[in-house]
CSV table of C-alpha atoms (C1' of nucleotides) in Angstrom, one decimal:
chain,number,residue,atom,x,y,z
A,1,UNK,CA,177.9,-79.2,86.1
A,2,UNK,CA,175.4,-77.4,84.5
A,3,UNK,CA,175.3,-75.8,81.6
A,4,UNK,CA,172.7,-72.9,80.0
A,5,UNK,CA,169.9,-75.6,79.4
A,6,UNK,CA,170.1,-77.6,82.9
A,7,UNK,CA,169.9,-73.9,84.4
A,8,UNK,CA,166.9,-72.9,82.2
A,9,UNK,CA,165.6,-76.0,83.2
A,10,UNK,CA,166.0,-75.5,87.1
A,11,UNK,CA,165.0,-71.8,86.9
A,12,UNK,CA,162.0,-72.7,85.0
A,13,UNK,CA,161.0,-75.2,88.1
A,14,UNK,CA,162.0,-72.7,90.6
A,15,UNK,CA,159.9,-70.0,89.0
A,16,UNK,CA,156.6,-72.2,89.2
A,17,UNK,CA,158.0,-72.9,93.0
A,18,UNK,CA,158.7,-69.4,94.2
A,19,UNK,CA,157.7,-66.8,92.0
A,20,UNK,CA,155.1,-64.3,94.1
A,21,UNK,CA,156.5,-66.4,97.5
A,22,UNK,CA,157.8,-64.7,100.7
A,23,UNK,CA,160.6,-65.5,102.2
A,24,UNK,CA,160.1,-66.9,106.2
A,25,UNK,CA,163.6,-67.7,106.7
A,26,UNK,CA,166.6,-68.8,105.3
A,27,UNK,CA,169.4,-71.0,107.0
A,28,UNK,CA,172.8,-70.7,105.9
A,29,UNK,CA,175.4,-73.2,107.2
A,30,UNK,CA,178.6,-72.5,106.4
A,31,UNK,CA,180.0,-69.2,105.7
A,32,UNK,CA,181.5,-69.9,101.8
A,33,UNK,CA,181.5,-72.1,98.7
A,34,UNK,CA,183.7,-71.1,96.0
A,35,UNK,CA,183.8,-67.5,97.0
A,36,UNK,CA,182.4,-66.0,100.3
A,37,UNK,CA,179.0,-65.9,100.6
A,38,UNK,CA,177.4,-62.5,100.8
A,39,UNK,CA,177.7,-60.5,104.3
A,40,UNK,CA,174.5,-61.0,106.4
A,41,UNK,CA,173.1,-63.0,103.8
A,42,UNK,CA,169.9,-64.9,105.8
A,43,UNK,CA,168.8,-61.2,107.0
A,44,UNK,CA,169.3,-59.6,103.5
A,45,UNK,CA,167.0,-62.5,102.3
A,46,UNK,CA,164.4,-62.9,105.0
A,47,UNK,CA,161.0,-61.4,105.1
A,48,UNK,CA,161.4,-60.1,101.0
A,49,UNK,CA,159.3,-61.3,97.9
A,50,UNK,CA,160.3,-63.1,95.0
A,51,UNK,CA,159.1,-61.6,92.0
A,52,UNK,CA,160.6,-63.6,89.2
A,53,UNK,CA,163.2,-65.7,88.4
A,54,UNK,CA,165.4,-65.1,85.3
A,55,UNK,CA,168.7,-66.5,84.2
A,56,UNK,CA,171.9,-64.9,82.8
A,57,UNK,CA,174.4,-67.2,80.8
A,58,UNK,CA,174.6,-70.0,83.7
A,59,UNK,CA,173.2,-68.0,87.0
A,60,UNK,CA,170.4,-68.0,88.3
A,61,UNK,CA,168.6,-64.6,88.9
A,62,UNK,CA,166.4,-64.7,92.4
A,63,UNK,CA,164.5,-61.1,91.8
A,64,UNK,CA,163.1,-59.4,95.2
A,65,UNK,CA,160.8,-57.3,96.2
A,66,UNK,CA,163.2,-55.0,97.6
A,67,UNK,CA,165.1,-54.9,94.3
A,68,UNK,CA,167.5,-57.0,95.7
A,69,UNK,CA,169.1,-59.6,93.4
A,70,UNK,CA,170.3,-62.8,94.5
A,71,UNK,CA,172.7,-64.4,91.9
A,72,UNK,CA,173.3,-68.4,91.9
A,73,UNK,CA,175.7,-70.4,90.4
A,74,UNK,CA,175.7,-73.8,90.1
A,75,UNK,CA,179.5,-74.7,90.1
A,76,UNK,CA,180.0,-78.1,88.5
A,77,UNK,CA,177.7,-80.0,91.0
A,78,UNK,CA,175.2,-77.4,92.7
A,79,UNK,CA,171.7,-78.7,92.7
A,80,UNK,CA,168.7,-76.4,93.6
A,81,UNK,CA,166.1,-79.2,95.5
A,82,UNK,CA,162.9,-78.4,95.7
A,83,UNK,CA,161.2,-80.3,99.0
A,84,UNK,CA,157.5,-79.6,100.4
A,85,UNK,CA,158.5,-80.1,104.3
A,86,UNK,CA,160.2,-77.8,106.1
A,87,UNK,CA,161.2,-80.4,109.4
A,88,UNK,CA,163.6,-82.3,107.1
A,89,UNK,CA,167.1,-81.6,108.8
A,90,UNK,CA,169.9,-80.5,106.3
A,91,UNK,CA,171.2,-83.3,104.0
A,92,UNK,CA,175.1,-83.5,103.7
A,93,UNK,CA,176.4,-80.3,101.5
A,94,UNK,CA,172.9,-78.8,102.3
A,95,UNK,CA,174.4,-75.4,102.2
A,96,UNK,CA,171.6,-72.8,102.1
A,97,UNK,CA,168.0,-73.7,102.4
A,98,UNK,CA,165.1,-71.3,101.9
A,99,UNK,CA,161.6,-71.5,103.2
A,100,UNK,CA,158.6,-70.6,101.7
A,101,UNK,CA,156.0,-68.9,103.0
A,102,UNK,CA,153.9,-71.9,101.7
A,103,UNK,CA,156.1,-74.3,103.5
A,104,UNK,CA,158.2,-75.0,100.5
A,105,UNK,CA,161.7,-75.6,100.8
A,106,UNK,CA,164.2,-75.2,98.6
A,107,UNK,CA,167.5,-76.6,99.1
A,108,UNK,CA,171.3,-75.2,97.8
A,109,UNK,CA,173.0,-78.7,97.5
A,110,UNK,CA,176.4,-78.5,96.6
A,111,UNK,CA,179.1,-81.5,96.8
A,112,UNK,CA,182.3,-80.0,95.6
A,113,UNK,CA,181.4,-75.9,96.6
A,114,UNK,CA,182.6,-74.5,93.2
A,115,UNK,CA,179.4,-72.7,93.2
A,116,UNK,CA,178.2,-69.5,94.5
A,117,UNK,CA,176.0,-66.9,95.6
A,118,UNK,CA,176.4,-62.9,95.4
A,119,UNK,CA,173.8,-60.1,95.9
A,120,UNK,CA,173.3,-57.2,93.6
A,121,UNK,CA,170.9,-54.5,93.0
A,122,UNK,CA,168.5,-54.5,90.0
A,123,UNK,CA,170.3,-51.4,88.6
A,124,UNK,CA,173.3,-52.6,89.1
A,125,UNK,CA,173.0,-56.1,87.9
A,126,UNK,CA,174.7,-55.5,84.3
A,127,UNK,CA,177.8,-53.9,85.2
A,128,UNK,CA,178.0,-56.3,88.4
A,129,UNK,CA,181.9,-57.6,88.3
A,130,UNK,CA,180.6,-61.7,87.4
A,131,UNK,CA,178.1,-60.7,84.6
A,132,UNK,CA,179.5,-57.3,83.2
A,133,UNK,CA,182.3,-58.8,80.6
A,134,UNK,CA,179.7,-62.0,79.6
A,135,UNK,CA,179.2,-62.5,76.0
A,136,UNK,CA,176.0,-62.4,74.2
A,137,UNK,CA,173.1,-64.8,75.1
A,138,UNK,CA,173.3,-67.8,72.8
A,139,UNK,CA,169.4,-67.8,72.3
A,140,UNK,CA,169.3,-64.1,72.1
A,141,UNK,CA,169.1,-61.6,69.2
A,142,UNK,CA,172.6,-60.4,69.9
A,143,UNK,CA,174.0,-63.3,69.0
A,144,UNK,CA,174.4,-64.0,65.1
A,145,UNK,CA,176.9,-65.1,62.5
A,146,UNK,CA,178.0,-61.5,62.1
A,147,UNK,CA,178.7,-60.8,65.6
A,148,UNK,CA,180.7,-64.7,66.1
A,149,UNK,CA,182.4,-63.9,63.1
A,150,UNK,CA,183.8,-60.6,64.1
A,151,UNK,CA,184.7,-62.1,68.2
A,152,UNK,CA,186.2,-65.0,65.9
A,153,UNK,CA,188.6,-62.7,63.7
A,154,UNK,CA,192.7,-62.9,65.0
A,155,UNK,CA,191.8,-65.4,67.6
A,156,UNK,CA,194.6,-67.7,67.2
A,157,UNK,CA,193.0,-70.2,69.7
A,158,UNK,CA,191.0,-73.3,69.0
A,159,UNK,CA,187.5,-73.0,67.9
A,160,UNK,CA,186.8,-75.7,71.1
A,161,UNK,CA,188.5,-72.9,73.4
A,162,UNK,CA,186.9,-70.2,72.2
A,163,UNK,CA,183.4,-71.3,72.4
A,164,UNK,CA,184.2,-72.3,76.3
A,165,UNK,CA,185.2,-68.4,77.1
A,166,UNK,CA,181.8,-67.1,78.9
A,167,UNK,CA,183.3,-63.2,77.4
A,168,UNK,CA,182.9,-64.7,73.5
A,169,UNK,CA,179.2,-66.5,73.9
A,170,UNK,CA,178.1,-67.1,77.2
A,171,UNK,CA,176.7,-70.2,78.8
A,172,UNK,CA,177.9,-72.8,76.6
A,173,UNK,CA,179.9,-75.4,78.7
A,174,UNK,CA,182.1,-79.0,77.6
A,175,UNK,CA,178.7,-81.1,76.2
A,176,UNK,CA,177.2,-78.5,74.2
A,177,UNK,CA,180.4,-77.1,72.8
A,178,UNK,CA,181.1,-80.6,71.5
A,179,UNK,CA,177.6,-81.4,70.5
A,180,UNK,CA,177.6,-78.0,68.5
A,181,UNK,CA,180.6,-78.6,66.9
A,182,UNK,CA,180.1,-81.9,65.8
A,183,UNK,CA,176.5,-80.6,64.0
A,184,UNK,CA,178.4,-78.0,62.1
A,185,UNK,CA,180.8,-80.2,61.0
A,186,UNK,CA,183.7,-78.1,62.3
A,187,UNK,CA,186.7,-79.6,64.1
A,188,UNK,CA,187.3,-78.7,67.6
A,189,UNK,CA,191.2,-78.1,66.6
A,190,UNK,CA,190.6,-75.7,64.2
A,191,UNK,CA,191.4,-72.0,64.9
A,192,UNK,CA,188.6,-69.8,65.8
A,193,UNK,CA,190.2,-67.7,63.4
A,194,UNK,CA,190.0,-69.9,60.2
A,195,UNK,CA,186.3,-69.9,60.4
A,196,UNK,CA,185.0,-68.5,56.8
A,197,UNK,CA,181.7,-67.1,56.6
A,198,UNK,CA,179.2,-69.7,56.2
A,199,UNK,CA,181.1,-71.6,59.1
A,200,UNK,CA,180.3,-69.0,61.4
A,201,UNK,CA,176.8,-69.1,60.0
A,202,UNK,CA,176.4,-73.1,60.4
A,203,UNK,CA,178.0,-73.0,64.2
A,204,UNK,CA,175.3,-70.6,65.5
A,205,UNK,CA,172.8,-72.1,63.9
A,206,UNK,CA,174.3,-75.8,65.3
A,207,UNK,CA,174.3,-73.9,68.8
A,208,UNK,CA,170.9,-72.5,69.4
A,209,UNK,CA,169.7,-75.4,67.7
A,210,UNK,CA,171.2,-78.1,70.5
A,211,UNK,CA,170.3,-75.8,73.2
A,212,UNK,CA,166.8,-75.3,72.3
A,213,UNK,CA,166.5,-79.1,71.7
A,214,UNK,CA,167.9,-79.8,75.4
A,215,UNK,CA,165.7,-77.4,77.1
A,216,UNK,CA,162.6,-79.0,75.7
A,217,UNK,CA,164.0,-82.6,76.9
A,218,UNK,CA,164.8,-81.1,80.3
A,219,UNK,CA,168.9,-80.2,80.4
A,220,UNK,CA,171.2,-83.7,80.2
A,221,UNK,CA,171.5,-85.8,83.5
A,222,UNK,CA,175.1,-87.3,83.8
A,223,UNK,CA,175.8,-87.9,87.4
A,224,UNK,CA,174.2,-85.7,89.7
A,225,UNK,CA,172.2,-83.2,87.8
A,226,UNK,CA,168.2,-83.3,88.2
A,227,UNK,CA,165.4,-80.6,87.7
A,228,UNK,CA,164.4,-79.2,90.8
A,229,UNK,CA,161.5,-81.1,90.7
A,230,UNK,CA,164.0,-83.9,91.0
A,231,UNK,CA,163.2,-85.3,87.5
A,232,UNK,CA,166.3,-86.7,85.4
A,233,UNK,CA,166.3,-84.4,81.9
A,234,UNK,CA,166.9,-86.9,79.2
A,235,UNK,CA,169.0,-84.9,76.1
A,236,UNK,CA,171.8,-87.4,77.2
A,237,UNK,CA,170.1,-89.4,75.7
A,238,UNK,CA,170.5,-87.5,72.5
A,239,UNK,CA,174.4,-86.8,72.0
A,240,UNK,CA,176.0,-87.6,69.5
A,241,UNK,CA,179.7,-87.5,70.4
A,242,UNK,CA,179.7,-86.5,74.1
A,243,UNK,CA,181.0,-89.2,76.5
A,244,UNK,CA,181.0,-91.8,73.1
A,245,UNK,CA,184.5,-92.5,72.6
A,246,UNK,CA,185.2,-95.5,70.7
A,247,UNK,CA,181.6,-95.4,69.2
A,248,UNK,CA,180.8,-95.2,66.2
A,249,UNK,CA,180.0,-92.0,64.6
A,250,UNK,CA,176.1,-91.2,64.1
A,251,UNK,CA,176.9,-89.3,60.9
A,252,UNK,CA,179.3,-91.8,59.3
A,253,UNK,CA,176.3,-94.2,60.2
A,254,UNK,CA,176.7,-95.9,56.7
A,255,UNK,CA,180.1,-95.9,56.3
A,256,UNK,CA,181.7,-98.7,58.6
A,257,UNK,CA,184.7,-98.5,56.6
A,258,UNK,CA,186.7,-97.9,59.5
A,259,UNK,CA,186.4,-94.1,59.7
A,260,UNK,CA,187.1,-94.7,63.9
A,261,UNK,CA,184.3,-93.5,65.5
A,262,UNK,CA,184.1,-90.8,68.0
A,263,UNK,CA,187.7,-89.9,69.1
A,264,UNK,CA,188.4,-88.4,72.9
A,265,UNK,CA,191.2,-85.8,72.9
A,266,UNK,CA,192.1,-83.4,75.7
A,267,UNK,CA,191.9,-79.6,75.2
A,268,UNK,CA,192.5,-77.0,77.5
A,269,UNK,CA,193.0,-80.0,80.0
A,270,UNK,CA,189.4,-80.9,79.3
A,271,UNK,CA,187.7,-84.1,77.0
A,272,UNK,CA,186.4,-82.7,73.7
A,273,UNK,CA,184.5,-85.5,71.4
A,274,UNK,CA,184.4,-85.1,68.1
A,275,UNK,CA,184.4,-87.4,65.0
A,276,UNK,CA,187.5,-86.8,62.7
A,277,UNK,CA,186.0,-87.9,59.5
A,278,UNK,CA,182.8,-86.0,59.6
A,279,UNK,CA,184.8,-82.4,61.5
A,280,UNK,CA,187.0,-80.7,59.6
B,1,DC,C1',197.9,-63.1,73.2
B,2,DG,C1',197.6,-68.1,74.2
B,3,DG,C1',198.6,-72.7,76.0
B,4,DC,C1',199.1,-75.3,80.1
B,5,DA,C1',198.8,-76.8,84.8
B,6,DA,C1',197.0,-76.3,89.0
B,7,DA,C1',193.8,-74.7,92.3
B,8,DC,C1',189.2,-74.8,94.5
B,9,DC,C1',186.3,-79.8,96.6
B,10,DT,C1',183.9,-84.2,96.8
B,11,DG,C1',182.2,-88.5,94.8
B,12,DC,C1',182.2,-92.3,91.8
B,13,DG,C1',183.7,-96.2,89.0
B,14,DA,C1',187.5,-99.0,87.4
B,15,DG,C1',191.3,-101.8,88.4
B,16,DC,C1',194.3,-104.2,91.4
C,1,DT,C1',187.0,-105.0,101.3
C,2,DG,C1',189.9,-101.4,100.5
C,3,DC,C1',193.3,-98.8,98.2
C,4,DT,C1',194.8,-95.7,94.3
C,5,DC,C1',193.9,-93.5,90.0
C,6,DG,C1',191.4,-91.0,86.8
C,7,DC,C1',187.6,-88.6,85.7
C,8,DA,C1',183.7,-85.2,86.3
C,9,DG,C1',178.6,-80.4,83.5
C,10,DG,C1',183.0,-74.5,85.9
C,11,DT,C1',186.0,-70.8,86.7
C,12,DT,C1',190.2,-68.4,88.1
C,13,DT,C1',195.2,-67.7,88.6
C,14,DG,C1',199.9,-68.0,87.7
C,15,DC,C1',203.7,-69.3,84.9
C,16,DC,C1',206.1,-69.7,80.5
DNA sequence: CGGCAAACCTGCGAGC
DNA sequence: TGCTCGCAGGTTTGCC
Protein backbone atom coordinates (compact mmCIF):
# COMPACT_ATOMS: atom_id res chain seq x y z
CA UNK A 1 0.00 0.00 0.00
CA UNK A 2 2.18 2.57 0.91
CA UNK A 3 4.83 3.92 -0.45
CA UNK A 4 7.93 6.43 0.92
CA UNK A 5 5.50 9.56 0.92
CA UNK A 6 2.24 7.91 2.60
CA UNK A 7 4.90 6.58 5.35
CA UNK A 8 6.54 10.08 5.72
CA UNK A 9 3.18 11.20 5.88
CA UNK A 10 2.01 8.74 8.75
CA UNK A 11 5.32 8.96 10.65
CA UNK A 12 5.03 12.61 10.51
CA UNK A 13 1.38 12.31 12.37
CA UNK A 14 2.60 9.68 14.61
CA UNK A 15 5.61 11.81 15.67
CA UNK A 16 3.28 14.91 16.77
CA UNK A 17 1.06 11.83 18.54
CA UNK A 18 3.79 9.93 20.44
CA UNK A 19 7.00 11.49 20.41
CA UNK A 20 8.13 12.10 24.41
CA UNK A 21 4.87 9.54 25.22
CA UNK A 22 5.16 6.51 27.58
CA UNK A 23 3.99 3.52 26.79
CA UNK A 24 0.97 2.07 29.46
CA UNK A 25 0.26 -0.95 27.58
CA UNK A 26 0.12 -2.46 24.50
CA UNK A 27 -2.39 -5.31 23.33
CA UNK A 28 -1.36 -7.62 20.78
CA UNK A 29 -3.94 -10.06 19.27
CA UNK A 30 -2.75 -12.42 17.27
CA UNK A 31 0.71 -13.80 17.28
CA UNK A 32 1.90 -12.86 13.32
CA UNK A 33 1.24 -10.88 10.18
CA UNK A 34 3.50 -11.45 7.42
CA UNK A 35 6.30 -12.77 9.52
CA UNK A 36 6.13 -13.54 13.29
CA UNK A 37 5.73 -10.95 15.44
CA UNK A 38 8.58 -10.31 17.84
CA UNK A 39 8.93 -12.76 21.03
CA UNK A 40 7.30 -11.04 24.14
CA UNK A 41 6.46 -8.16 22.21
CA UNK A 42 3.72 -6.20 24.66
CA UNK A 43 6.44 -6.57 27.60
CA UNK A 44 9.38 -5.45 25.37
CA UNK A 45 7.14 -2.34 24.60
CA UNK A 46 5.41 -1.59 27.82
CA UNK A 47 6.43 0.97 30.44
CA UNK A 48 9.33 2.54 27.73
CA UNK A 49 9.51 6.12 26.14
CA UNK A 50 9.18 7.10 22.64
CA UNK A 51 11.75 9.41 21.72
CA UNK A 52 11.29 9.97 18.07
CA UNK A 53 9.97 8.58 15.24
CA UNK A 54 12.00 8.27 11.94
CA UNK A 55 11.53 6.37 8.75
CA UNK A 56 13.85 4.16 6.62
CA UNK A 57 12.80 3.54 2.85
CA UNK A 58 9.03 2.33 3.75
CA UNK A 59 9.32 1.39 7.80
CA UNK A 60 8.53 3.07 10.24
CA UNK A 61 11.15 3.72 13.05
CA UNK A 62 9.37 3.61 16.80
CA UNK A 63 12.74 4.93 18.80
CA UNK A 64 12.65 4.01 22.73
CA UNK A 65 13.91 5.02 25.56
CA UNK A 66 15.61 1.89 26.25
CA UNK A 67 17.28 2.04 22.90
CA UNK A 68 15.03 -0.36 21.68
CA UNK A 69 13.77 -0.04 18.11
CA UNK A 70 10.49 -0.95 16.94
CA UNK A 71 10.40 -1.38 13.11
CA UNK A 72 6.85 -1.16 11.18
CA UNK A 73 5.93 -1.99 7.95
CA UNK A 74 2.93 -1.28 6.32
CA UNK A 75 2.48 -4.29 3.92
CA UNK A 76 0.11 -3.25 1.09
CA UNK A 77 -2.81 -2.26 3.40
CA UNK A 78 -1.41 -1.52 7.09
CA UNK A 79 -2.83 1.64 8.47
CA UNK A 80 -1.46 3.25 11.69
CA UNK A 81 -4.95 4.93 13.39
CA UNK A 82 -4.66 7.29 15.59
CA UNK A 83 -7.89 7.38 18.17
CA UNK A 84 -8.18 9.58 21.55
CA UNK A 85 -10.21 6.81 23.59
CA UNK A 86 -8.85 4.02 24.97
CA UNK A 87 -12.45 1.92 25.77
CA UNK A 88 -12.95 1.46 21.97
CA UNK A 89 -12.88 -2.47 21.63
CA UNK A 90 -10.55 -3.71 18.72
CA UNK A 91 -11.92 -3.10 15.15
CA UNK A 92 -11.66 -6.14 12.69
CA UNK A 93 -7.78 -6.63 11.67
CA UNK A 94 -7.03 -4.41 14.79
CA UNK A 95 -3.87 -6.23 15.30
CA UNK A 96 -1.61 -4.29 17.79
CA UNK A 97 -2.88 -1.24 19.60
CA UNK A 98 -0.76 0.98 21.84
CA UNK A 99 -1.79 3.24 24.61
CA UNK A 100 -0.53 6.40 25.51
CA UNK A 101 0.21 7.52 28.58
CA UNK A 102 -2.07 10.52 27.58
CA UNK A 103 -4.90 8.15 26.71
CA UNK A 104 -4.05 8.11 23.00
CA UNK A 105 -4.40 5.13 21.14
CA UNK A 106 -2.85 4.12 18.30
CA UNK A 107 -4.07 1.37 16.35
CA UNK A 108 -2.00 -1.38 13.84
CA UNK A 109 -4.81 -1.97 11.28
CA UNK A 110 -4.03 -4.38 8.80
CA UNK A 111 -6.56 -6.17 6.29
CA UNK A 112 -4.39 -8.46 4.28
CA UNK A 113 -1.24 -9.04 7.13
CA UNK A 114 1.53 -8.47 4.55
CA UNK A 115 2.89 -6.18 7.04
CA UNK A 116 5.09 -6.34 9.91
CA UNK A 117 6.74 -5.59 13.01
CA UNK A 118 10.53 -6.54 14.29
CA UNK A 119 12.56 -5.12 17.20
CA UNK A 120 16.11 -4.03 16.91
CA UNK A 121 18.64 -2.20 18.89
CA UNK A 122 19.77 1.37 18.01
CA UNK A 123 23.30 0.08 17.26
CA UNK A 124 22.21 -2.49 15.45
CA UNK A 125 19.58 -0.98 13.36
CA UNK A 126 21.80 -0.64 10.05
CA UNK A 127 23.13 -3.98 9.65
CA UNK A 128 19.57 -5.41 10.94
CA UNK A 129 18.78 -8.37 8.09
CA UNK A 130 15.40 -6.11 6.59
CA UNK A 131 17.30 -2.71 6.27
CA UNK A 132 21.09 -3.77 5.84
CA UNK A 133 21.10 -4.47 1.83
CA UNK A 134 18.43 -1.22 1.24
CA UNK A 135 19.46 1.23 -1.34
CA UNK A 136 20.09 4.74 -0.88
CA UNK A 137 17.32 7.14 0.40
CA UNK A 138 15.66 8.70 -2.65
CA UNK A 139 15.54 12.26 -0.80
CA UNK A 140 18.95 11.76 0.56
CA UNK A 141 22.41 12.99 -0.44
CA UNK A 142 23.54 9.47 -1.40
CA UNK A 143 21.39 9.39 -3.99
CA UNK A 144 22.50 11.15 -7.34
CA UNK A 145 22.86 10.62 -11.04
CA UNK A 146 26.33 9.33 -10.53
CA UNK A 147 25.49 6.72 -8.04
CA UNK A 148 21.97 5.54 -10.30
CA UNK A 149 24.08 5.55 -13.19
CA UNK A 150 26.76 3.26 -11.85
CA UNK A 151 23.65 0.62 -9.89
CA UNK A 152 22.23 1.10 -13.63
CA UNK A 153 25.45 -0.13 -15.59
CA UNK A 154 25.01 -4.19 -16.99
CA UNK A 155 21.53 -4.41 -15.57
CA UNK A 156 19.90 -6.09 -18.37
CA UNK A 157 16.42 -5.60 -16.62
CA UNK A 158 13.80 -2.99 -17.31
CA UNK A 159 14.27 0.35 -16.06
CA UNK A 160 10.34 -0.26 -14.44
CA UNK A 161 11.98 -3.38 -12.55
CA UNK A 162 14.85 -1.87 -11.45
CA UNK A 163 13.51 1.15 -9.79
CA UNK A 164 10.97 -1.36 -7.77
CA UNK A 165 14.18 -3.29 -6.21
CA UNK A 166 14.32 -1.67 -2.48
CA UNK A 167 18.56 -2.83 -2.88
CA UNK A 168 18.91 -0.19 -6.11
CA UNK A 169 16.80 3.02 -4.51
CA UNK A 170 14.78 2.30 -1.73
CA UNK A 171 11.17 3.21 -1.02
CA UNK A 172 9.86 3.80 -4.35
CA UNK A 173 6.80 1.55 -4.99
CA UNK A 174 4.24 0.84 -8.41
CA UNK A 175 2.67 4.83 -8.45
CA UNK A 176 5.75 6.68 -7.98
CA UNK A 177 7.83 4.46 -10.25
CA UNK A 178 5.40 5.23 -13.02
CA UNK A 179 4.80 8.78 -12.11
CA UNK A 180 8.74 9.16 -12.21
CA UNK A 181 9.08 7.65 -15.31
CA UNK A 182 6.57 9.23 -17.14
CA UNK A 183 8.29 12.95 -16.03
CA UNK A 184 11.52 11.94 -17.35
CA UNK A 185 10.30 10.87 -20.37
CA UNK A 186 11.86 7.41 -20.17
CA UNK A 187 9.93 4.20 -21.10
CA UNK A 188 9.31 1.75 -18.50
CA UNK A 189 10.55 -1.15 -21.11
CA UNK A 190 13.70 0.24 -21.53
CA UNK A 191 16.75 -1.48 -20.01
CA UNK A 192 18.10 -0.01 -16.98
CA UNK A 193 21.17 -0.42 -18.73
CA UNK A 194 20.61 1.81 -21.80
CA UNK A 195 20.21 4.77 -19.69
CA UNK A 196 22.88 7.49 -20.98
CA UNK A 197 23.96 10.14 -18.81
CA UNK A 198 21.62 12.83 -18.84
CA UNK A 199 18.86 10.06 -18.47
CA UNK A 200 20.04 9.03 -15.30
CA UNK A 201 20.34 12.75 -14.41
CA UNK A 202 16.56 13.57 -15.57
CA UNK A 203 15.15 10.25 -13.62
CA UNK A 204 16.45 11.38 -10.19
CA UNK A 205 15.64 14.55 -10.62
CA UNK A 206 11.76 13.22 -11.89
CA UNK A 207 11.96 11.08 -8.58
CA UNK A 208 12.78 13.35 -5.71
CA UNK A 209 10.74 15.80 -7.45
CA UNK A 210 7.28 13.54 -7.28
CA UNK A 211 8.12 12.48 -3.92
CA UNK A 212 8.66 15.76 -2.41
CA UNK A 213 5.40 16.94 -4.27
CA UNK A 214 3.36 14.00 -2.63
CA UNK A 215 4.57 14.55 0.78
CA UNK A 216 3.47 18.15 0.81
CA UNK A 217 -0.13 17.02 -0.47
CA UNK A 218 -0.17 14.27 2.15
CA UNK A 219 0.87 10.63 0.31
CA UNK A 220 -1.95 9.47 -2.43
CA UNK A 221 -5.24 7.87 -1.05
CA UNK A 222 -6.49 4.99 -3.37
CA UNK A 223 -8.49 2.58 -1.41
CA UNK A 224 -7.71 2.35 2.11
CA UNK A 225 -4.73 4.54 2.73
CA UNK A 226 -5.33 7.70 5.19
CA UNK A 227 -2.97 9.82 7.47
CA UNK A 228 -3.07 8.78 10.86
CA UNK A 229 -5.04 11.60 11.63
CA UNK A 230 -7.42 9.85 9.35
CA UNK A 231 -7.26 12.55 6.62
CA UNK A 232 -7.34 11.36 2.86
CA UNK A 233 -3.73 12.77 1.24
CA UNK A 234 -4.73 14.08 -2.12
CA UNK A 235 -1.42 13.64 -4.76
CA UNK A 236 -3.94 11.20 -6.51
CA UNK A 237 -5.28 13.71 -7.46
CA UNK A 238 -2.16 14.70 -9.27
CA UNK A 239 -0.93 11.65 -11.43
CA UNK A 240 -0.44 11.76 -14.47
CA UNK A 241 -0.45 8.16 -15.76
CA UNK A 242 -1.12 6.06 -12.73
CA UNK A 243 -4.51 4.19 -12.79
CA UNK A 244 -5.38 6.40 -16.26
CA UNK A 245 -5.54 3.95 -18.83
CA UNK A 246 -7.30 4.86 -21.85
CA UNK A 247 -6.87 8.64 -20.86
CA UNK A 248 -5.49 10.81 -22.57
CA UNK A 249 -1.96 11.77 -21.99
CA UNK A 250 -1.36 15.12 -19.99
CA UNK A 251 1.86 15.82 -21.96
CA UNK A 252 0.49 15.09 -25.47
CA UNK A 253 -2.28 17.51 -24.17
CA UNK A 254 -2.28 19.33 -27.57
CA UNK A 255 -1.87 16.69 -29.74
CA UNK A 256 -5.19 14.67 -30.07
CA UNK A 257 -3.96 13.21 -33.15
CA UNK A 258 -4.49 9.89 -31.82
CA UNK A 259 -1.24 9.39 -30.00
CA UNK A 260 -3.49 6.72 -27.56
CA UNK A 261 -3.41 8.01 -24.34
CA UNK A 262 -2.07 6.36 -21.31
CA UNK A 263 -1.42 2.62 -22.07
CA UNK A 264 -1.68 -0.19 -19.11
CA UNK A 265 0.89 -2.96 -19.61
CA UNK A 266 1.93 -5.62 -17.03
CA UNK A 267 5.50 -5.93 -15.85
CA UNK A 268 6.89 -8.07 -13.43
CA UNK A 269 3.16 -9.26 -12.97
CA UNK A 270 2.38 -5.73 -11.92
CA UNK A 271 0.33 -2.55 -13.97
CA UNK A 272 2.97 -0.02 -15.10
CA UNK A 273 1.24 3.33 -16.90
CA UNK A 274 3.05 5.07 -19.14
CA UNK A 275 2.29 7.09 -22.29
CA UNK A 276 4.17 5.61 -25.43
CA UNK A 277 4.41 8.72 -27.37
CA UNK A 278 5.84 10.92 -24.83
CA UNK A 279 8.36 7.62 -23.06
CA UNK A 280 10.89 6.50 -24.98
C1' DC B 1 21.69 -12.79 -13.83
C1' DG B 2 16.70 -12.18 -14.95
C1' DG B 3 11.92 -13.17 -16.08
C1' DC B 4 7.86 -15.22 -14.41
C1' DA B 5 4.38 -17.21 -11.39
C1' DA B 6 2.90 -17.99 -7.07
C1' DA B 7 2.69 -17.28 -2.30
C1' DC B 8 1.23 -14.61 1.84
C1' DC B 9 -4.40 -12.43 2.84
C1' DT B 10 -8.62 -9.72 2.51
C1' DG B 11 -11.71 -6.52 0.25
C1' DC B 12 -13.88 -4.27 -3.48
C1' DG B 13 -16.03 -3.35 -7.87
C1' DA B 14 -17.57 -5.20 -12.27
C1' DG B 15 -20.16 -8.34 -14.75
C1' DC B 16 -23.36 -12.01 -15.16
C1' DT C 1 -29.03 -10.97 -4.20
C1' DG C 2 -25.14 -13.64 -4.91
C1' DC C 3 -21.61 -15.71 -7.46
C1' DT C 4 -16.98 -15.43 -9.86
C1' DC C 5 -13.24 -12.84 -11.62
C1' DG C 6 -9.73 -9.54 -11.64
C1' DC C 7 -7.47 -6.22 -9.33
C1' DA C 8 -4.93 -3.86 -5.38
C1' DG C 9 0.14 0.94 -2.70
C1' DG C 10 4.74 -5.06 -1.01
C1' DT C 11 8.01 -8.58 -0.60
C1' DT C 12 9.83 -13.29 -0.90
C1' DT C 13 10.64 -17.76 -2.97
C1' DG C 14 11.17 -21.20 -6.25
C1' DC C 15 11.46 -22.67 -10.95
C1' DC C 16 13.22 -22.22 -15.70
Amino acid sequence: MPELPEVETICRGLALRMEGRRLIRVEQYRPDLRLPLPEGLPGRLTGRRVVTIGRRAKYILVHLDDATVLMIHLGMSGRMVIGDDPETPPGRHDHVVFFTDDRGVIRFNDARRFGLMALSHRDALDSHALLADLGPEPLGNDFNALRLAAALAGRQRSIKAVLLDQTIVAGLGNIYVSEALFRSGISPLRLAASLDAAEAERLVTAIRTVLTEAIAAGGSSLRDYVQSSGEAGYFQHQFAVYGRAGQPCPGCCCDSAGTGGIQRIVQNNRSTFFCPHRQR
